[in-house]
XYZ file of C-alpha atoms in Angstrom:
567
model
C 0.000 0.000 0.000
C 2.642 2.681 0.861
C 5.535 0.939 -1.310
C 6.931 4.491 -2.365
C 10.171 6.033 -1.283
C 9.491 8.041 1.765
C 10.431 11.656 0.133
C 8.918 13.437 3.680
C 11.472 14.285 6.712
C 10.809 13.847 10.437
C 13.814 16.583 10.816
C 13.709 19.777 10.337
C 16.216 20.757 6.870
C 17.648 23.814 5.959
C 15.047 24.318 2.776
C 12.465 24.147 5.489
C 10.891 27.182 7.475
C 11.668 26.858 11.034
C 9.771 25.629 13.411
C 6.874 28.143 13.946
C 7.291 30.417 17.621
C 4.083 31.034 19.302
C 2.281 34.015 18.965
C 1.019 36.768 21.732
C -0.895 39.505 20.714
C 1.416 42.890 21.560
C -0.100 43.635 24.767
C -0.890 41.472 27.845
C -5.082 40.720 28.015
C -6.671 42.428 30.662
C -8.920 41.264 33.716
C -12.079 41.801 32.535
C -15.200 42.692 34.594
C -16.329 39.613 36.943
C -19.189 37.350 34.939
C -20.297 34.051 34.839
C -18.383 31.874 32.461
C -16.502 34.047 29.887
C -13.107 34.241 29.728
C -12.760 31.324 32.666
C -11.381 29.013 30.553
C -13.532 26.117 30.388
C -17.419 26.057 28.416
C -20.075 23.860 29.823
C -21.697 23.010 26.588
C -24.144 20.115 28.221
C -22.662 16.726 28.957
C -19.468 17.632 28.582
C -17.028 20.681 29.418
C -14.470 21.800 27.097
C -10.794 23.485 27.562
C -8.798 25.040 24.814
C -5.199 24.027 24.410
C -2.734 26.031 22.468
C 0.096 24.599 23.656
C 1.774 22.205 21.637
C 4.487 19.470 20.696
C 5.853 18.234 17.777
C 5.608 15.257 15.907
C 6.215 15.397 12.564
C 6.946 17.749 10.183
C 6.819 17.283 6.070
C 7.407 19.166 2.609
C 6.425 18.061 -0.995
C 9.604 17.251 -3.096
C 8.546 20.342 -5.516
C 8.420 22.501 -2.565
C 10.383 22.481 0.436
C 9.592 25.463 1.498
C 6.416 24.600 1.805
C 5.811 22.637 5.212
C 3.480 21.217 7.552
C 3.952 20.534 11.136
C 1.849 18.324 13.026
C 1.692 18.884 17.052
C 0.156 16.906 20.224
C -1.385 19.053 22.973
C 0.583 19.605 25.890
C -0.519 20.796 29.415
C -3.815 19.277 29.160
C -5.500 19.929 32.933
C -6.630 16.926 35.066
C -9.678 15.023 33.922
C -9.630 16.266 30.239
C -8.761 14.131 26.951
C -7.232 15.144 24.192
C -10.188 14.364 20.875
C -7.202 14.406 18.229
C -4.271 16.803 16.891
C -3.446 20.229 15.247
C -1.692 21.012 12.186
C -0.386 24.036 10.462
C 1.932 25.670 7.749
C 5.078 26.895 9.107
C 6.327 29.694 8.010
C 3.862 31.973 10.056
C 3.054 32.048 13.931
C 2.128 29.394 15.793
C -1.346 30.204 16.689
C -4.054 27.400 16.723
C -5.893 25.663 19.021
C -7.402 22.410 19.818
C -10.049 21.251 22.445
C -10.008 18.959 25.315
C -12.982 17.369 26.957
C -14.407 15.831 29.486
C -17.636 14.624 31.147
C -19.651 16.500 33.553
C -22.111 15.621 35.937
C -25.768 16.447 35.516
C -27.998 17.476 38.322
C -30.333 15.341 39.754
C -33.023 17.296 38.792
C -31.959 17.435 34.920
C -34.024 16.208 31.868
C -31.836 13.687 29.774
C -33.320 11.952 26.663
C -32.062 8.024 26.033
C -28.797 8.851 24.989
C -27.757 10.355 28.480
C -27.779 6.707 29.776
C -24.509 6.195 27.822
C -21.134 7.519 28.493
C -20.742 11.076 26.772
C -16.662 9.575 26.014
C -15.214 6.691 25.324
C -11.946 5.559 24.474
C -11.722 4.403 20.570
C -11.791 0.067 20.051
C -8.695 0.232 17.854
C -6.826 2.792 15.061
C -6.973 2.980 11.167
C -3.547 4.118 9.491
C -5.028 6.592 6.997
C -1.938 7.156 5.100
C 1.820 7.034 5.623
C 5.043 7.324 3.167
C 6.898 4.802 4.529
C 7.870 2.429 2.152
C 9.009 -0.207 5.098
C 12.998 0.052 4.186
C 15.153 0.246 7.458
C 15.975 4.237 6.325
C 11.903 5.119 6.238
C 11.882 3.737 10.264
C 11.541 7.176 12.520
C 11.488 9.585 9.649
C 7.792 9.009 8.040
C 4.523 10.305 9.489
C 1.197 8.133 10.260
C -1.813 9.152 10.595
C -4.422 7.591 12.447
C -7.967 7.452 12.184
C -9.663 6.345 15.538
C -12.013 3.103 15.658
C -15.231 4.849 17.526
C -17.445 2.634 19.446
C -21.046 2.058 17.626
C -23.425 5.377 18.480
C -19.826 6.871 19.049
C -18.016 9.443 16.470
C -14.298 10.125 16.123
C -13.075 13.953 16.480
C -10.127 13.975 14.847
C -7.151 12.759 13.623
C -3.658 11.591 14.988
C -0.340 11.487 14.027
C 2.925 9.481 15.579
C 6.463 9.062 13.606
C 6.582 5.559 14.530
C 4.638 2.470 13.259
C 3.032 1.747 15.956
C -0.255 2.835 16.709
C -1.344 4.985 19.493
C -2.402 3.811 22.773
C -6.114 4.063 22.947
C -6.293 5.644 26.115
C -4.997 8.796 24.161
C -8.087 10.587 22.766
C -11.573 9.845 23.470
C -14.524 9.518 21.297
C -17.884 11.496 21.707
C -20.951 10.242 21.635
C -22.986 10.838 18.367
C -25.705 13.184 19.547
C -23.841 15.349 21.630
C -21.409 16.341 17.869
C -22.317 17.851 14.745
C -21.540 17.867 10.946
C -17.867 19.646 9.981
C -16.638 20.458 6.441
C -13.484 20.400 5.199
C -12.407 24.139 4.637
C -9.119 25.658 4.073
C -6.942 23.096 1.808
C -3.404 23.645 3.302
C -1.380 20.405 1.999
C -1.656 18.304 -1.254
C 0.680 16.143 -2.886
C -1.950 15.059 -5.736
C 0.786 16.020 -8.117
C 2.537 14.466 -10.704
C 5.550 14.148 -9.355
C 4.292 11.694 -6.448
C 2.478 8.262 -6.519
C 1.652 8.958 -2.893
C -1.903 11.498 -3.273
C -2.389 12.960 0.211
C -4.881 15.980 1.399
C -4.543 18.273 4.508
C -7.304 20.473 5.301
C -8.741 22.967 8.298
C -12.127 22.194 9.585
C -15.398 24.208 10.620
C -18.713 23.544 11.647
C -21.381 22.887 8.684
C -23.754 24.810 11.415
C -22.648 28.337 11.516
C -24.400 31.610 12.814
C -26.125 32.882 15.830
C -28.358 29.528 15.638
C -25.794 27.269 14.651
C -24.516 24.721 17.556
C -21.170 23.094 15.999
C -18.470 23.510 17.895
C -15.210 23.478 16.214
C -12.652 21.231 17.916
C -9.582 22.820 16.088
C -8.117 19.541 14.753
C -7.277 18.401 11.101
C -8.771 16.399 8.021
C -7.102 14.263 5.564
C -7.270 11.741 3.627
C -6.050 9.947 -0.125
C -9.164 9.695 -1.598
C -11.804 12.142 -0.520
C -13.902 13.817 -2.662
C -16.138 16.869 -2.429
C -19.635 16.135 -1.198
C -18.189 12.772 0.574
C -19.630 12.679 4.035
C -16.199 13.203 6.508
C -14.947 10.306 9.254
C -14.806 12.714 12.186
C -17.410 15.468 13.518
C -17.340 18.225 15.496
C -19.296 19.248 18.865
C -22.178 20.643 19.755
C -23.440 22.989 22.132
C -26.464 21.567 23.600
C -26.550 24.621 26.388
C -28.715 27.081 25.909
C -27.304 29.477 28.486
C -24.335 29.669 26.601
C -22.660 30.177 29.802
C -19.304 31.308 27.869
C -20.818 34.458 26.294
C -19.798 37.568 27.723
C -22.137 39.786 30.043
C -22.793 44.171 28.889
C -19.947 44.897 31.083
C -17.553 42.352 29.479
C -18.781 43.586 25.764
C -17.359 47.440 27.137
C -14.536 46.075 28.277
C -13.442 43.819 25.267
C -14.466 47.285 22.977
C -12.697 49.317 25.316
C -9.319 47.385 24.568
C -9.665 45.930 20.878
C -11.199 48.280 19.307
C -9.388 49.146 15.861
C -8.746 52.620 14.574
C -10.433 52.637 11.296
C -8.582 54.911 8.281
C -10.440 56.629 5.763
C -8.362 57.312 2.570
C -6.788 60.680 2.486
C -8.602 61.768 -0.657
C -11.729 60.766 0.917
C -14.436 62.610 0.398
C -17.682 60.196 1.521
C -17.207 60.213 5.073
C -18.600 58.664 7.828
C -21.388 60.088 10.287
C -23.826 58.534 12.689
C -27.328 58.003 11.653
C -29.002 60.688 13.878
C -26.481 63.162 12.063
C -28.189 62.175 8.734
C -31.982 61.841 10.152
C -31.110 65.502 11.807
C -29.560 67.532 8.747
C -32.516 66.118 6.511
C -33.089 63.218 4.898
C -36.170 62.016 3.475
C -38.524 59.231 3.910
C -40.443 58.499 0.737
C -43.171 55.558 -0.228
C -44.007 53.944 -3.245
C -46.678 56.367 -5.265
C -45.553 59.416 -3.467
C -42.950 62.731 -4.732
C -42.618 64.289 -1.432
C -40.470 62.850 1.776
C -41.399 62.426 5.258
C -38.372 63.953 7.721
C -37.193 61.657 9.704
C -36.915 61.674 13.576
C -33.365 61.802 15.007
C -33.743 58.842 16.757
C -35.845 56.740 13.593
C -38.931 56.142 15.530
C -41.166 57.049 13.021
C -39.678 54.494 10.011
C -41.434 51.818 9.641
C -40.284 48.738 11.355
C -40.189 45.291 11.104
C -41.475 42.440 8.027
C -38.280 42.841 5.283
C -37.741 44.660 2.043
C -40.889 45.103 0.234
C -39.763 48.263 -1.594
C -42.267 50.278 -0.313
C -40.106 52.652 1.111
C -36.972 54.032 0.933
C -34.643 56.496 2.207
C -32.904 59.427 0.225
C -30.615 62.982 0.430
C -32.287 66.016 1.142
C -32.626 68.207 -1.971
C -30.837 71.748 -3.132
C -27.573 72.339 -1.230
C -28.403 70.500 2.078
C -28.132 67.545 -0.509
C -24.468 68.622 -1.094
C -23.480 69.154 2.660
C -24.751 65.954 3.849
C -23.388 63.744 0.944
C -19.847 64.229 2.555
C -20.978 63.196 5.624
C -19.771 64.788 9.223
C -16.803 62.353 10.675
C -16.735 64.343 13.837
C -20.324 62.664 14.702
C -19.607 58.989 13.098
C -19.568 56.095 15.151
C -19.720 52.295 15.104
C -22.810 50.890 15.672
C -21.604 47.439 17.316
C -23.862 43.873 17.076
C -22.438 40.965 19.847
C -23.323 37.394 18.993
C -22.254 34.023 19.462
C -20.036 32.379 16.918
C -19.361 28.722 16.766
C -21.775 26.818 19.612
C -20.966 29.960 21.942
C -17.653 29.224 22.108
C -16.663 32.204 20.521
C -18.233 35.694 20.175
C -18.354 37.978 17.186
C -18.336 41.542 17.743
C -19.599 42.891 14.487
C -18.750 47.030 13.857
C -20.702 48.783 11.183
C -20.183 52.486 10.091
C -22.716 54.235 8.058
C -21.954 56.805 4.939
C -24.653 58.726 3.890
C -22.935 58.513 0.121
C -21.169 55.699 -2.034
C -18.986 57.340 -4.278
C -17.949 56.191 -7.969
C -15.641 53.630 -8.823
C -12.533 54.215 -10.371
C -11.161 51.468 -13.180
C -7.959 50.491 -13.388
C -6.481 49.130 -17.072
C -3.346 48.597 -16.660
C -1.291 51.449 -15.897
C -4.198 53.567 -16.617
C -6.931 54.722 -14.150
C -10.485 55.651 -15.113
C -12.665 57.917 -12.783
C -16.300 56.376 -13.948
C -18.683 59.317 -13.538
C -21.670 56.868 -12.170
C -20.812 53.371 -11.874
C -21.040 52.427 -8.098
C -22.390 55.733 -6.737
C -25.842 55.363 -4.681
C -26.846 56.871 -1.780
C -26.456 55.491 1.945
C -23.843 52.687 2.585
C -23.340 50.052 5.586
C -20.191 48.555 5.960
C -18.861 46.183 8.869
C -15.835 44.623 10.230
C -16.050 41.840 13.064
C -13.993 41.049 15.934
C -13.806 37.280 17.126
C -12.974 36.646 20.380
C -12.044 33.554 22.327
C -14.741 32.928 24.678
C -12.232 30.832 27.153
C -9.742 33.450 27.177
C -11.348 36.623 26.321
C -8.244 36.746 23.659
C -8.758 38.549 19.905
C -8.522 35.643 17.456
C -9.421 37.190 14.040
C -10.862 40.252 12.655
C -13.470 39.431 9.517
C -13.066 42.344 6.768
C -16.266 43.109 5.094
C -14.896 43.926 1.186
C -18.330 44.387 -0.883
C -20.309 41.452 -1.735
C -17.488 38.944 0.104
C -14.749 39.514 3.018
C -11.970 37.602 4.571
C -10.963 36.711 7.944
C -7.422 37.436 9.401
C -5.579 36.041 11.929
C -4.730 38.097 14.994
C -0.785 37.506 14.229
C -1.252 39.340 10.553
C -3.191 42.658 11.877
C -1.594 45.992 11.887
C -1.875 47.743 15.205
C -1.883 51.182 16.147
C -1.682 50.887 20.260
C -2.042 48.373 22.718
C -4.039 45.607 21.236
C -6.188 47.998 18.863
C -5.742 46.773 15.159
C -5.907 48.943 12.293
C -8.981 49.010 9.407
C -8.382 50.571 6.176
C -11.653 51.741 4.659
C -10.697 52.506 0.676
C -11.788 55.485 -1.173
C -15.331 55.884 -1.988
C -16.136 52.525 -1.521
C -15.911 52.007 2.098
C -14.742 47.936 1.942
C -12.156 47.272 4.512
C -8.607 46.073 4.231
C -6.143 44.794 7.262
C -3.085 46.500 4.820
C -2.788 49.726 2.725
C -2.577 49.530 -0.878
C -4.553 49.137 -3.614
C -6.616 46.307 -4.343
C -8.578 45.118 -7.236
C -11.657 43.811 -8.498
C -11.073 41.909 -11.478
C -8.188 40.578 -12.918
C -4.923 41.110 -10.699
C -2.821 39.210 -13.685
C -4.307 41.643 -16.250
C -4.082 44.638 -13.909
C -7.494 45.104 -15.065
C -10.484 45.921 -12.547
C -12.378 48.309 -10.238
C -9.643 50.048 -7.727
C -9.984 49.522 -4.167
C -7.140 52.373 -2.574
C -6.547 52.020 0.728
C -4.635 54.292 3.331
C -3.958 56.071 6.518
C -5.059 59.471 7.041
C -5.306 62.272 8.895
C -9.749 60.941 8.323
C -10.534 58.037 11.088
C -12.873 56.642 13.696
C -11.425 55.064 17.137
C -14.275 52.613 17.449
C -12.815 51.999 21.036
C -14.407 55.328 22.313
C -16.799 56.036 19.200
C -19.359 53.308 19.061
C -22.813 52.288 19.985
C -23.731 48.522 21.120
C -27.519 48.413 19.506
C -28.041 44.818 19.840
C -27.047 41.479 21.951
C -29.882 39.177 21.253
C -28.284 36.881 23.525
C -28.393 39.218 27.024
C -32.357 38.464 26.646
C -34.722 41.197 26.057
C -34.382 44.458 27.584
C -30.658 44.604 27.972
C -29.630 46.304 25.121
C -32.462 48.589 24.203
C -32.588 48.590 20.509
C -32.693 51.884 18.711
C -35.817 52.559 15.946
C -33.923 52.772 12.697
C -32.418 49.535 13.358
C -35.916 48.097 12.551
C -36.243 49.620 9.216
C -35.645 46.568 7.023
C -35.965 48.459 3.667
C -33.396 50.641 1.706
C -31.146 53.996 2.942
C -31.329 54.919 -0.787
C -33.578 55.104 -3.719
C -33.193 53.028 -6.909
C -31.863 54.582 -10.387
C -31.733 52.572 -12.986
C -29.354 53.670 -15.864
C -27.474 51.676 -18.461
C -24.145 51.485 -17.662
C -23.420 49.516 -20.673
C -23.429 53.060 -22.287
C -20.529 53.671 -20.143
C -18.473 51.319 -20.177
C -18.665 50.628 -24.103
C -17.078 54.163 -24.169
C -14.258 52.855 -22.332
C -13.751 49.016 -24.372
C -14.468 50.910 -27.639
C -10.775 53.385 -27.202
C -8.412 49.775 -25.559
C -6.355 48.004 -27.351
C -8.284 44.937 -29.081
C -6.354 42.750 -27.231
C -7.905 44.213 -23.852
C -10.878 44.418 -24.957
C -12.042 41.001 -24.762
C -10.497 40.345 -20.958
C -12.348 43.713 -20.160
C -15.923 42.384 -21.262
C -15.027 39.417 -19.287
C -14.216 41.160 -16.379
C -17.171 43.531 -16.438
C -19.602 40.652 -16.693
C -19.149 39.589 -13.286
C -18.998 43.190 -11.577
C -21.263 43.471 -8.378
C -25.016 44.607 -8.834
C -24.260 47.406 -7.118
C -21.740 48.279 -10.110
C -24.287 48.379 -12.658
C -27.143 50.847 -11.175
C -27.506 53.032 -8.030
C -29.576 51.001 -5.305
C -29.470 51.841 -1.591
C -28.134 49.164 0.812
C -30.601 47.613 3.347
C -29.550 48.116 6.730
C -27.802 45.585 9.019
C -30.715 44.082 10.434
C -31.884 42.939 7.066
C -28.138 41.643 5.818
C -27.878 38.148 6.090
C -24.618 37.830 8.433
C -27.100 39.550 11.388
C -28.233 36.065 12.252
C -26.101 33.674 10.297
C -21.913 33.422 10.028
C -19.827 36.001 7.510
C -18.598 34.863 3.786
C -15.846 32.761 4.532
């Protein structure tokens, strides 16, 4: 089965990154307000309690023969406290900080007085029946002994389900005593995600696939619990049911969520400085700046706006986006001064939610413009101001913290970049001060960057597509001091009072429709023919929002309020 020279090294060479060094954020974390369960370390999440480990040891690191520099290191958790068991290991690229996490379990005792369903009457762990070696390279010559990997697929008892995978750099197998399995109703369904090791090449006879894993459950409703530990396999394919699971949190107190005094705190000390470009001229302002210095309510079969009340209370609330209404500019030169928006007033309006079974929680920051500006296309080493293309009026865009609901530690920061985003790891933010990252909002557009620079839409090969500049100014927001929390579903009702305009699920701008073909023809008809056909291409999948003005619906109505971002 694994008759193939073993081309993988158990040391570390010289072609190979070192050995990743764990990372710390720049400034120590706090002691945050006293609370229940946040930030204690361990999550009830039913039968079982849970402990994160990010402290790790080696086992086994390899490289493909094309690339060297390319490795993967897989560790065992270390430090484990009394009672827990380890569900399986952790791997990562080296090359970049060590900065995972995997998580231990172990049982809990219910009260007397608790309701359990069948399954309680069985063991929430138990120790696999045997292992399955998933893959190896060694070939079984005397040279392969001590420098191959295994990996090793627990044996899960029947109603049981593995959690992950394991990994030794000897033949034999692992004692089974080593990880537990859960039992089946107490996990979920996890995907594969992030592909971070293949050697399906041509070069090797010996096809092998790494990947990251997340819940399939995501959201504000979704209970998977990530563990933090590793998929592979030789011959998976997409839409293949996976061999391990993740958990789920079958608490509904999710007792690891932070309490309104936590949520100031944690604000208090991560929140990022957000940079608007220096030639900005859509700024930011906060929403009762914009009701105040006149816009307009209108409804469908009507010419003349409503004014709005500072505070909202008289938009209509609730039910979603019929159309019926919408939101627009005053008129005559009012129209002019509030297009540019009033930065001293702006603020970030801040939504708190649980992320991943309540294990984690998302603090999601939205700023409000009252005016998209035009895009600006980018051909090469020419740059075209478009005159309409990707103006309309009112625009939400958000950023989101996620912090690690055993520690109280930033993990990530999600950047919201038009109709997608990315996450970034804590280790790759900028930051201004303490702990406080850095968002770049670009110009006119308002989509948010962890670097400055310019970034495009399109075709980054061609160096053709819609411009996305990004910089530090003298124009920002410290959302650490100027922000709003209007909603925490979680706190139960009443806690966080919830302004008016929050409930207006319909558009902060009218629709226009105009053909931008007539535009952009203008443009293709004066390129070179040999752009011309990569430009038509490109401009075929531009956003909606691209090809017509059309207000944004606000947060509430977005569909990352209740379930996870694009990732």
């Amino acid at each position: 089965m694994f008759m193939c020279k073993c081309f993988y090294r158990n040391q570390l060479n010289d072609l190979c990154p070192p050995e990743p060094e764990p990372f710390s954020l720049p400034a120590p974390i706090p002691k945050w307000p006293p609370g229940e369960g946040f930030a204690s370390g361990k999550i009830i999440i039913g039968e079982i309690e849970v402990s994160k480990i990010s402290k790790f040891e080696r086992i086994w690191t390899c490289s493909l023969p094309e690339d060297k520099k390319k490795c993967v290191t897989f560790y065992k958790p270390v430090g484990i406290p009394d009672g827990f068991r380890s569900m399986g290991h952790y791997c990562q690229l080296n090359g970049k900080p060590l900065h995972g996490y995997v998580l231990v379990v172990r049982e809990v005792e219910l009260p007397e007085t608790a309701v359990v369903g069948e399954h309680a009457k069985s063991a929430a762990l138990r120790e696999p029946l045997d292992y399955t070696l998933v893959w190896s390279p060694d070939d079984g010559t005397e040279e392969s002994y001590g420098s191959c990997g295994y990996f090793w697929l627990p044996d899960p008892p029947e109603g049981y389900r593995a959690m992950g995978f394991l990994v030794t750099n000897k033949p034999g197998k692992p004692e089974l005593d080593e990880v537990r399995c859960v039992r089946a109703d107490l996990t979920d369904t996890c995907e594969p995600h992030n592909l971070i090791f293949n050697s399906r090449t041509n070069s090797t006879s010996l096809p092998f696939q790494v990947w990251t894993m997340r819940p399939r459950h995501r959201g504000t409703r979704g209970t998977g619990v990530s563990v933090g530990t590793f998929f592979c396999s030789n011959h998976w394919s997409n839409g293949e049911d996976l061999q391990i699971g993740c958990l789920k949190n079958l608490n509904p107190k999710l007792c690891g969520m932070p309490n309104l005094d936590q949520i100031h705190s944690l604000i208090n000390h991560y929140g990022p400085t957000v940079f608007f470009h220096p030639d900005e001229v859509y700024l930011p302002s906060s929403v009762a700046w914009f009701f105040k210095n006149g816009a307009l309510l209108y409804k469908t079969g009507t010419d003349v706006g409503e004014a709005i009340d500072e505070s909202g209370s008289n938009l209509p609330g609730g039910g979603s986006n019929d159309r019926q209404f919408w939101i627009d500019l005053p008129s005559g030169d009012q129209r002019k001064n509030v297009i540019h928006g009033n930065l001293e007033s702006a603020k970030l309006y801040v939504h708190v939610k649980p992320a991943l079974g309540g294990t984690f929680t998302d603090i999601a920051m939205w700023v409000f413009c009252p005016f998209n500006g035009p895009a600006t296309l980018k051909v090469g080493p020419m740059d075209i101001t478009l005159s309409k293309i990707g103006q309309h009026v009112g625009d939400w865009e958000h950023f989101t913290l996620r912090i690690c609901n055993f520690t109280g530690e930033l993990c990530s920061i999600y950047f919201s970049q038009h109709s997608g985003g990315q996450w970034v790891d804590a280790y790759a933010l900028e930051y201004i001060r303490g702990n406080k990252a850095i968002i770049y909002s670009t110009k006119n557009g308002h989509a948010s960057f962890p670097h400055a620079g310019t970034y495009l839409q399109g075709s980054s090969k061609l160096g053709i597509g819609i411009r996305n500049d990004a910089d530090r100014s003298e124009f920002s927001v410290d959302s650490s001091i100027q922000y709003e929390v209007v909603a925490a579903e979680y706190l139960g009702e009443g806690v966080v009072t919830e302004p008016g305009w929050l409930q207006f699920m319909r558009e902060w701008g009218p629709k226009i429709v105009y053909n931008s073909r007539t535009e952009l023809d203008k443009i293709i008809n004066v390129l070179p023919a040999m752009l011309r056909y990569s430009l038509e291409s490109i401009f075929s999948k531009i956003p909606v929002e691209l090809s017509g003005e059309e207000g944004p619906t606000g947060p509430k109505e977005k569909n990352n309020w209740v379930g996870d971002e694009r990732w």
